[in-house]
Protein backbone atom coordinates (compact mmCIF):
# COMPACT_ATOMS: atom_id res chain seq x y z
CA MET A 1 58.90 30.84 43.51
CA ARG A 2 55.90 29.04 42.12
CA ASP A 3 56.21 25.41 41.07
CA THR A 4 55.83 25.21 37.24
CA HIS A 5 54.59 21.67 36.62
CA LEU A 6 52.85 21.15 33.23
CA ARG A 7 49.08 21.45 33.72
CA MET A 8 46.48 21.29 31.00
CA THR A 9 42.83 22.25 30.91
CA SER A 10 40.14 19.77 29.88
CA ARG A 11 40.38 21.17 26.31
CA GLY A 12 44.07 20.37 26.02
CA ASN A 13 45.31 23.98 26.50
CA PHE A 14 48.02 24.91 29.00
CA CYS A 15 46.98 26.71 32.17
CA THR A 16 48.41 30.24 32.13
CA SER A 17 49.80 29.90 35.67
CA VAL A 18 52.55 27.50 34.47
CA PHE A 19 54.36 30.29 32.53
CA LEU A 20 56.43 32.63 34.64
CA ILE A 21 58.28 35.78 33.56
CA ARG A 22 60.35 37.30 36.35
CA TRP A 23 61.38 40.87 35.35
CA ASP A 24 64.70 42.22 36.77
CA VAL A 25 63.83 45.86 37.28
CA LYS A 26 66.72 48.35 37.56
CA GLY A 27 66.86 49.64 41.16
CA GLY A 28 65.00 46.64 42.59
CA ASN A 29 61.27 45.96 42.81
CA ASP A 30 61.46 42.87 40.64
CA ARG A 31 58.12 41.57 39.30
CA ASP A 32 56.62 38.13 38.62
CA HIS A 33 54.07 37.79 35.81
CA TYR A 34 52.06 34.69 34.70
CA PRO A 35 51.03 35.61 31.14
CA GLY A 36 48.87 33.79 28.63
CA PHE A 37 49.91 33.22 24.99
CA ASP A 38 49.50 35.51 22.00
CA THR A 39 48.27 38.59 23.88
CA TRP A 40 50.22 41.77 24.58
CA GLN A 41 50.50 42.16 28.36
CA PRO A 42 50.99 45.62 29.86
CA LEU A 43 53.79 46.37 32.29
CA ASP A 44 52.43 48.97 34.70
CA GLY A 45 54.50 52.06 35.11
CA THR A 46 56.80 51.25 32.11
CA PRO A 47 59.59 49.87 34.35
CA ASN A 48 63.30 50.01 33.47
CA ILE A 49 63.99 46.34 32.73
CA GLN A 50 67.57 45.06 32.77
CA GLY A 51 66.89 41.37 32.50
CA PHE A 52 64.37 38.54 32.86
CA THR A 53 63.93 34.88 33.72
CA CYS A 54 61.42 32.76 31.75
CA ARG A 55 60.07 29.48 33.06
CA SER A 56 57.85 27.40 30.80
CA PRO A 57 57.14 23.74 30.07
CA VAL A 58 57.17 24.48 26.31
CA ASN A 59 59.51 26.46 24.03
CA LEU A 60 58.36 30.01 23.38
CA TRP A 61 59.28 33.42 22.03
CA LEU A 62 59.20 36.50 24.28
CA TYR A 63 58.58 39.84 22.51
CA LEU A 64 59.33 43.15 24.22
CA ASP A 65 57.38 46.24 23.13
CA ASP A 66 57.25 45.08 19.45
CA GLU A 67 57.95 41.97 17.47
CA ARG A 68 61.46 43.08 16.53
CA GLN A 69 62.81 42.50 20.04
CA GLN A 70 62.59 38.72 20.28
CA PHE A 71 64.10 36.33 22.89
CA SER A 72 63.79 32.51 23.18
CA GLY A 73 62.55 30.78 26.27
CA PRO A 74 62.54 29.03 28.62
CA THR A 75 65.79 30.45 29.95
CA GLU A 76 68.46 28.67 32.05
CA GLY A 77 68.49 31.44 34.64
CA LYS A 78 68.47 35.22 34.21
CA ILE A 79 69.02 36.82 30.78
CA LYS A 80 70.63 40.29 30.98
CA ILE A 81 69.62 42.97 28.52
CA ASN A 82 70.58 46.63 28.17
CA PRO A 83 68.33 48.54 30.55
CA ARG A 84 65.27 49.93 28.74
CA ARG A 85 61.74 51.03 29.52
CA ILE A 86 59.27 48.30 28.55
CA SER A 87 55.55 49.04 28.39
CA LYS A 88 54.28 45.61 27.13
CA TYR A 89 55.35 42.09 26.25
CA LYS A 90 53.95 38.96 24.60
CA ILE A 91 54.76 35.26 24.63
CA VAL A 92 54.19 32.95 21.61
CA ARG A 93 54.78 29.23 21.22
CA ARG A 94 57.75 28.28 19.00
């Protein structure tokens, strides 16, 4: 797994590589994503997600498919959810 030390750009913004979402895909084939803030990120193939791990140096919200499915991060390990097909997600600072 990637080391997630806090790194900032010269403008005071966080580097996107410090945020990790590890998707627990039903049937294997787990995926690691390094998203940026405030942008919907696609999940190729609309995988059947049954959980996730979120690593971040700051507190954030994770939205799945729409803004009604909201989870807080970072997590202390894997968060299990009812398996569902996810096509996109977004992270936002809390």
